[in-house]
mmCIF file of C-alpha atoms in Angstrom:
data_model
loop_
_atom_site.group_PDB
_atom_site.id
_atom_site.type_symbol
_atom_site.label_atom_id
_atom_site.label_comp_id
_atom_site.label_asym_id
_atom_site.label_seq_id
_atom_site.Cartn_x
_atom_site.Cartn_y
_atom_site.Cartn_z
ATOM 1 C CA SER A 1 78.954 112.813 95.326
ATOM 2 C CA GLN A 2 77.232 112.699 98.890
ATOM 3 C CA GLN A 3 79.583 110.375 100.089
ATOM 4 C CA GLY A 4 81.734 110.605 103.284
ATOM 5 C CA GLU A 5 85.319 109.666 103.728
ATOM 6 C CA GLU A 6 86.648 107.186 105.937
ATOM 7 C CA ASP A 7 90.275 106.766 106.784
ATOM 8 C CA PRO A 8 92.383 104.735 106.936
ATOM 9 C CA GLN A 9 90.970 102.600 104.198
ATOM 10 C CA ALA A 10 92.276 99.548 105.856
ATOM 11 C CA LEU A 11 93.933 98.843 109.216
ATOM 12 C CA SER A 12 95.845 95.809 110.592
ATOM 13 C CA ILE A 13 96.392 95.465 114.259
ATOM 14 C CA GLN A 14 97.387 92.851 116.909
ATOM 15 C CA GLU A 15 94.538 91.474 118.860
ATOM 16 C CA GLY A 16 94.393 93.361 122.158
ATOM 17 C CA GLU A 17 95.368 96.783 120.676
ATOM 18 C CA ASN A 18 92.971 99.535 120.001
ATOM 19 C CA ALA A 19 91.607 100.386 116.845
ATOM 20 C CA THR A 20 90.651 103.956 115.697
ATOM 21 C CA MET A 21 88.807 104.893 112.463
ATOM 22 C CA ASN A 22 88.009 108.328 111.361
ATOM 23 C CA CYS A 23 85.000 109.429 109.261
ATOM 24 C CA SER A 24 84.139 113.074 107.662
ATOM 25 C CA TYR A 25 80.880 114.022 106.216
ATOM 26 C CA LYS A 26 79.805 116.693 104.049
ATOM 27 C CA THR A 27 76.296 118.384 105.257
ATOM 28 C CA SER A 28 74.895 119.378 108.570
ATOM 29 C CA ILE A 29 73.588 116.211 110.394
ATOM 30 C CA ASN A 30 71.095 115.382 112.622
ATOM 31 C CA ASN A 31 72.832 112.371 113.878
ATOM 32 C CA LEU A 32 75.882 109.835 112.645
ATOM 33 C CA GLN A 33 75.646 106.191 113.033
ATOM 34 C CA TRP A 34 78.421 103.527 112.896
ATOM 35 C CA TYR A 35 77.742 100.138 111.240
ATOM 36 C CA ARG A 36 79.817 96.930 110.764
ATOM 37 C CA GLN A 37 79.974 94.551 107.789
ATOM 38 C CA ASN A 38 81.366 91.289 107.872
ATOM 39 C CA SER A 39 82.540 89.656 104.500
ATOM 40 C CA GLY A 40 80.153 91.274 102.063
ATOM 41 C CA ARG A 41 77.148 90.356 104.190
ATOM 42 C CA GLY A 42 74.470 92.857 105.421
ATOM 43 C CA LEU A 43 75.473 95.794 107.601
ATOM 44 C CA VAL A 44 74.724 95.966 111.371
ATOM 45 C CA HIS A 45 74.152 98.959 113.445
ATOM 46 C CA LEU A 46 76.617 99.583 116.192
ATOM 47 C CA ILE A 47 75.970 102.976 117.593
ATOM 48 C CA LEU A 48 74.376 106.368 117.081
ATOM 49 C CA ILE A 49 75.339 109.766 118.149
ATOM 50 C CA ARG A 50 73.387 112.794 118.050
ATOM 51 C CA SER A 51 74.434 116.153 116.673
ATOM 52 C CA ASN A 52 74.419 117.871 120.132
ATOM 53 C CA GLU A 53 76.685 114.988 121.765
ATOM 54 C CA ARG A 54 80.317 115.098 121.623
ATOM 55 C CA GLU A 55 81.103 111.535 122.653
ATOM 56 C CA LYS A 56 79.478 108.236 123.465
ATOM 57 C CA HIS A 57 80.243 104.695 124.731
ATOM 58 C CA SER A 58 78.787 101.301 124.054
ATOM 59 C CA GLY A 59 80.841 98.497 125.664
ATOM 60 C CA ARG A 60 84.219 98.429 123.912
ATOM 61 C CA LEU A 61 82.900 101.107 121.386
ATOM 62 C CA ARG A 62 83.855 104.798 121.960
ATOM 63 C CA VAL A 63 82.530 107.422 119.329
ATOM 64 C CA THR A 64 83.292 111.010 119.117
ATOM 65 C CA LEU A 65 81.905 113.824 116.994
ATOM 66 C CA ASP A 66 83.152 117.193 115.957
ATOM 67 C CA THR A 67 80.442 119.054 114.169
ATOM 68 C CA SER A 68 82.649 122.176 113.615
ATOM 69 C CA LYS A 69 84.940 119.796 111.559
ATOM 70 C CA LYS A 70 82.160 117.728 110.240
ATOM 71 C CA SER A 71 84.131 114.496 111.720
ATOM 72 C CA SER A 72 83.663 111.366 113.709
ATOM 73 C CA SER A 73 85.903 108.681 114.986
ATOM 74 C CA LEU A 74 85.221 105.304 116.231
ATOM 75 C CA LEU A 75 87.615 103.791 118.800
ATOM 76 C CA ILE A 76 87.533 99.879 119.492
ATOM 77 C CA THR A 77 89.451 99.223 122.537
ATOM 78 C CA ALA A 78 91.114 95.674 123.356
ATOM 79 C CA SER A 79 90.185 94.504 119.957
ATOM 80 C CA ARG A 80 89.399 90.888 119.382
ATOM 81 C CA ALA A 81 89.871 88.560 115.921
ATOM 82 C CA ALA A 82 86.179 88.577 115.973
ATOM 83 C CA ASP A 83 86.204 92.557 115.484
ATOM 84 C CA THR A 84 87.711 91.759 111.894
ATOM 85 C CA ALA A 85 85.365 93.295 109.652
ATOM 86 C CA SER A 86 84.671 96.614 107.599
ATOM 87 C CA TYR A 87 83.188 99.728 109.487
ATOM 88 C CA PHE A 88 81.213 102.404 107.869
ATOM 89 C CA CYS A 89 79.922 105.692 109.375
ATOM 90 C CA ALA A 90 76.584 106.869 108.013
ATOM 91 C CA SER A 91 75.416 110.482 108.449
ATOM 92 C CA ILE A 92 71.653 111.445 108.527
ATOM 93 C CA PRO A 93 71.513 114.869 106.945
ATOM 94 C CA MET A 94 69.624 117.743 108.993
ATOM 95 C CA ASP A 95 67.433 118.442 105.929
ATOM 96 C CA SER A 96 66.536 114.952 104.747
ATOM 97 C CA SER A 97 66.267 112.753 107.615
ATOM 98 C CA TYR A 98 65.118 109.720 105.597
ATOM 99 C CA LYS A 99 68.295 109.411 103.888
ATOM 100 C CA LEU A 100 71.448 107.660 105.100
ATOM 101 C CA ILE A 101 74.771 108.472 103.633
ATOM 102 C CA PHE A 102 77.591 106.297 103.866
ATOM 103 C CA GLY A 103 81.376 106.837 104.002
ATOM 104 C CA SER A 104 83.793 104.732 102.029
ATOM 105 C CA GLY A 105 84.554 102.226 104.871
ATOM 106 C CA THR A 106 87.516 101.048 106.848
ATOM 107 C CA ARG A 107 88.788 97.298 106.422
ATOM 108 C CA LEU A 108 89.895 96.384 109.936
ATOM 109 C CA LEU A 109 92.180 93.244 110.275
ATOM 110 C CA VAL A 110 92.689 91.935 113.989
ATOM 111 C CA ARG A 111 95.486 89.158 114.027
ATOM 112 C CA PRO A 112 95.409 86.739 116.546
ATOM 113 C CA ASN B 1 60.522 87.479 112.313
ATOM 114 C CA ALA B 2 63.048 87.714 109.452
ATOM 115 C CA GLY B 3 63.329 91.548 109.257
ATOM 116 C CA VAL B 4 64.393 92.211 105.826
ATOM 117 C CA THR B 5 64.633 89.498 103.029
ATOM 118 C CA GLN B 6 66.216 90.062 99.639
ATOM 119 C CA THR B 7 65.779 87.732 96.881
ATOM 120 C CA PRO B 8 67.898 86.393 94.830
ATOM 121 C CA LYS B 9 70.990 85.904 96.785
ATOM 122 C CA PHE B 10 72.949 85.495 93.550
ATOM 123 C CA GLN B 11 72.075 86.363 89.774
ATOM 124 C CA VAL B 12 74.072 86.628 86.413
ATOM 125 C CA LEU B 13 72.721 88.589 83.649
ATOM 126 C CA LYS B 14 73.370 89.250 80.119
ATOM 127 C CA THR B 15 73.758 92.879 79.065
ATOM 128 C CA GLY B 16 70.446 93.922 78.098
ATOM 129 C CA GLN B 17 68.420 91.755 80.242
ATOM 130 C CA SER B 18 65.965 92.999 82.766
ATOM 131 C CA MET B 19 65.260 91.582 86.058
ATOM 132 C CA THR B 20 63.603 92.673 89.490
ATOM 133 C CA LEU B 21 65.560 92.441 92.747
ATOM 134 C CA GLN B 22 62.893 91.675 95.588
ATOM 135 C CA CYS B 23 62.829 93.390 98.986
ATOM 136 C CA ALA B 24 60.456 92.498 101.844
ATOM 137 C CA GLN B 25 60.098 93.341 105.401
ATOM 138 C CA ASP B 26 58.074 92.286 108.445
ATOM 139 C CA MET B 27 58.928 95.012 110.906
ATOM 140 C CA ASN B 28 56.359 97.605 109.502
ATOM 141 C CA HIS B 29 59.229 100.278 108.993
ATOM 142 C CA GLU B 30 58.342 103.380 106.865
ATOM 143 C CA TYR B 31 61.586 104.068 104.940
ATOM 144 C CA MET B 32 63.083 101.667 102.673
ATOM 145 C CA SER B 33 66.190 102.090 100.477
ATOM 146 C CA TRP B 34 68.294 100.476 97.911
ATOM 147 C CA TYR B 35 72.102 100.877 97.898
ATOM 148 C CA ARG B 36 74.663 99.348 95.707
ATOM 149 C CA GLN B 37 78.120 98.592 97.050
ATOM 150 C CA ASP B 38 81.179 98.643 95.098
ATOM 151 C CA PRO B 39 84.773 97.959 95.945
ATOM 152 C CA GLY B 40 86.454 100.845 97.980
ATOM 153 C CA MET B 41 83.263 102.860 97.519
ATOM 154 C CA GLY B 42 81.144 102.163 100.500
ATOM 155 C CA LEU B 43 77.363 102.217 99.981
ATOM 156 C CA ARG B 44 75.652 104.477 97.337
ATOM 157 C CA LEU B 45 72.078 105.167 97.417
ATOM 158 C CA ILE B 46 70.102 104.289 94.455
ATOM 159 C CA HIS B 47 66.223 104.937 95.357
ATOM 160 C CA TYR B 48 64.354 105.332 98.454
ATOM 161 C CA SER B 49 60.769 105.452 99.939
ATOM 162 C CA VAL B 50 59.340 107.114 102.872
ATOM 163 C CA GLY B 51 56.191 105.238 102.711
ATOM 164 C CA ALA B 52 53.793 103.305 100.377
ATOM 165 C CA GLY B 53 53.189 105.146 97.022
ATOM 166 C CA ILE B 54 56.217 107.475 97.843
ATOM 167 C CA THR B 55 59.552 106.932 96.002
ATOM 168 C CA ASP B 56 62.459 109.233 95.251
ATOM 169 C CA GLN B 57 65.728 109.054 93.321
ATOM 170 C CA GLY B 58 69.114 108.758 95.293
ATOM 171 C CA GLU B 59 72.616 109.269 94.227
ATOM 172 C CA VAL B 60 72.712 106.829 91.408
ATOM 173 C CA PRO B 61 69.274 106.301 90.146
ATOM 174 C CA ASN B 62 69.974 105.855 86.379
ATOM 175 C CA GLY B 63 69.168 102.289 84.897
ATOM 176 C CA TYR B 64 67.051 101.607 87.807
ATOM 177 C CA ASN B 65 63.581 101.838 88.613
ATOM 178 C CA VAL B 66 61.295 101.213 91.809
ATOM 179 C CA SER B 67 57.784 101.295 93.049
ATOM 180 C CA ARG B 68 56.175 100.839 96.549
ATOM 181 C CA SER B 69 52.671 99.524 96.555
ATOM 182 C CA THR B 70 52.667 98.341 100.184
ATOM 183 C CA THR B 71 54.570 98.943 103.314
ATOM 184 C CA GLU B 72 56.140 95.549 103.022
ATOM 185 C CA ASP B 73 57.629 95.492 99.595
ATOM 186 C CA PHE B 74 59.980 97.453 97.506
ATOM 187 C CA PRO B 75 61.246 95.899 94.539
ATOM 188 C CA LEU B 76 64.157 97.171 92.376
ATOM 189 C CA ARG B 77 63.955 96.769 88.560
ATOM 190 C CA LEU B 78 67.018 96.928 86.347
ATOM 191 C CA LEU B 79 65.519 98.080 82.817
ATOM 192 C CA SER B 80 68.197 97.005 80.663
ATOM 193 C CA ALA B 81 71.214 95.568 82.497
ATOM 194 C CA ALA B 82 74.862 96.939 81.617
ATOM 195 C CA PRO B 83 78.320 95.395 82.931
ATOM 196 C CA SER B 84 78.472 98.717 84.966
ATOM 197 C CA GLN B 85 75.708 97.563 87.322
ATOM 198 C CA THR B 86 77.734 94.558 88.287
ATOM 199 C CA SER B 87 77.588 95.068 92.221
ATOM 200 C CA VAL B 88 76.220 93.908 95.400
ATOM 201 C CA TYR B 89 72.801 95.578 96.057
ATOM 202 C CA PHE B 90 71.585 96.101 99.549
ATOM 203 C CA CYS B 91 67.933 96.925 100.756
ATOM 204 C CA ALA B 92 67.497 98.692 104.004
ATOM 205 C CA ILE B 93 64.628 99.835 106.281
ATOM 206 C CA ARG B 94 64.386 102.220 109.054
ATOM 207 C CA GLY B 95 61.647 103.234 111.125
ATOM 208 C CA GLN B 96 60.140 106.942 110.832
ATOM 209 C CA GLY B 97 62.211 109.814 112.290
ATOM 210 C CA ALA B 98 65.880 110.636 112.341
ATOM 211 C CA GLY B 99 67.166 108.809 115.301
ATOM 212 C CA THR B 100 66.285 105.324 114.102
ATOM 213 C CA GLU B 101 68.843 102.723 113.082
ATOM 214 C CA ALA B 102 68.904 100.837 109.646
ATOM 215 C CA PHE B 103 68.291 97.189 109.180
ATOM 216 C CA PHE B 104 69.790 95.479 106.067
ATOM 217 C CA GLY B 105 69.031 92.308 103.954
ATOM 218 C CA GLN B 106 71.829 90.169 103.348
ATOM 219 C CA GLY B 107 72.209 91.230 99.825
ATOM 220 C CA THR B 108 72.098 90.390 96.308
ATOM 221 C CA ARG B 109 75.427 89.580 94.338
ATOM 222 C CA LEU B 110 74.841 90.746 90.837
ATOM 223 C CA THR B 111 76.966 90.086 87.930
ATOM 224 C CA VAL B 112 76.129 91.537 84.290
ATOM 225 C CA VAL B 113 78.229 89.898 81.330
#
């Protein structure tokens, strides 16, 4: 399978806490993207990090990338109940930039 | 400007029936893809297209057929539905190039009985 892995599979935290999700992928990449999915609806793009970047920020989101370990992490700071969703990483392979290969996802529950 | 429109939203099929899931875009993006999402397995790529007249297989193509005669439309055909094809199907589009984000349709929930 080309799919990457994410952990944890599920995460439950209190509002105001930070949430960290990890992603591993299998091939050399051009970039890695994170997406959010609410209740089985379509995915929405959150942030993209290129293979030559190590860290990127966007609002309350912080993404890191370690290409030597083929892994990435997404940190959501000061979480809110509205952050409750599933989060997926998606890698774009170096040799096939038209593909987007998804990880298995992390279900995040933020308790009010 | 609707972005990506998928129809139908829900469908129930009997084993052996065929059907077409429709995907239409109004963003003029070159790349279009079909994914299926099963519980705990993320999204798996079924077929993709890099432009009109060009399609290729993804990770799980068996039992599905696609064509792309225009930039706007990318239908997915189930040739003879099986219970294993019960899933949620998503169409996604991306602009050309590696550094582009994907836009998704709202999904089609298919049940094969």
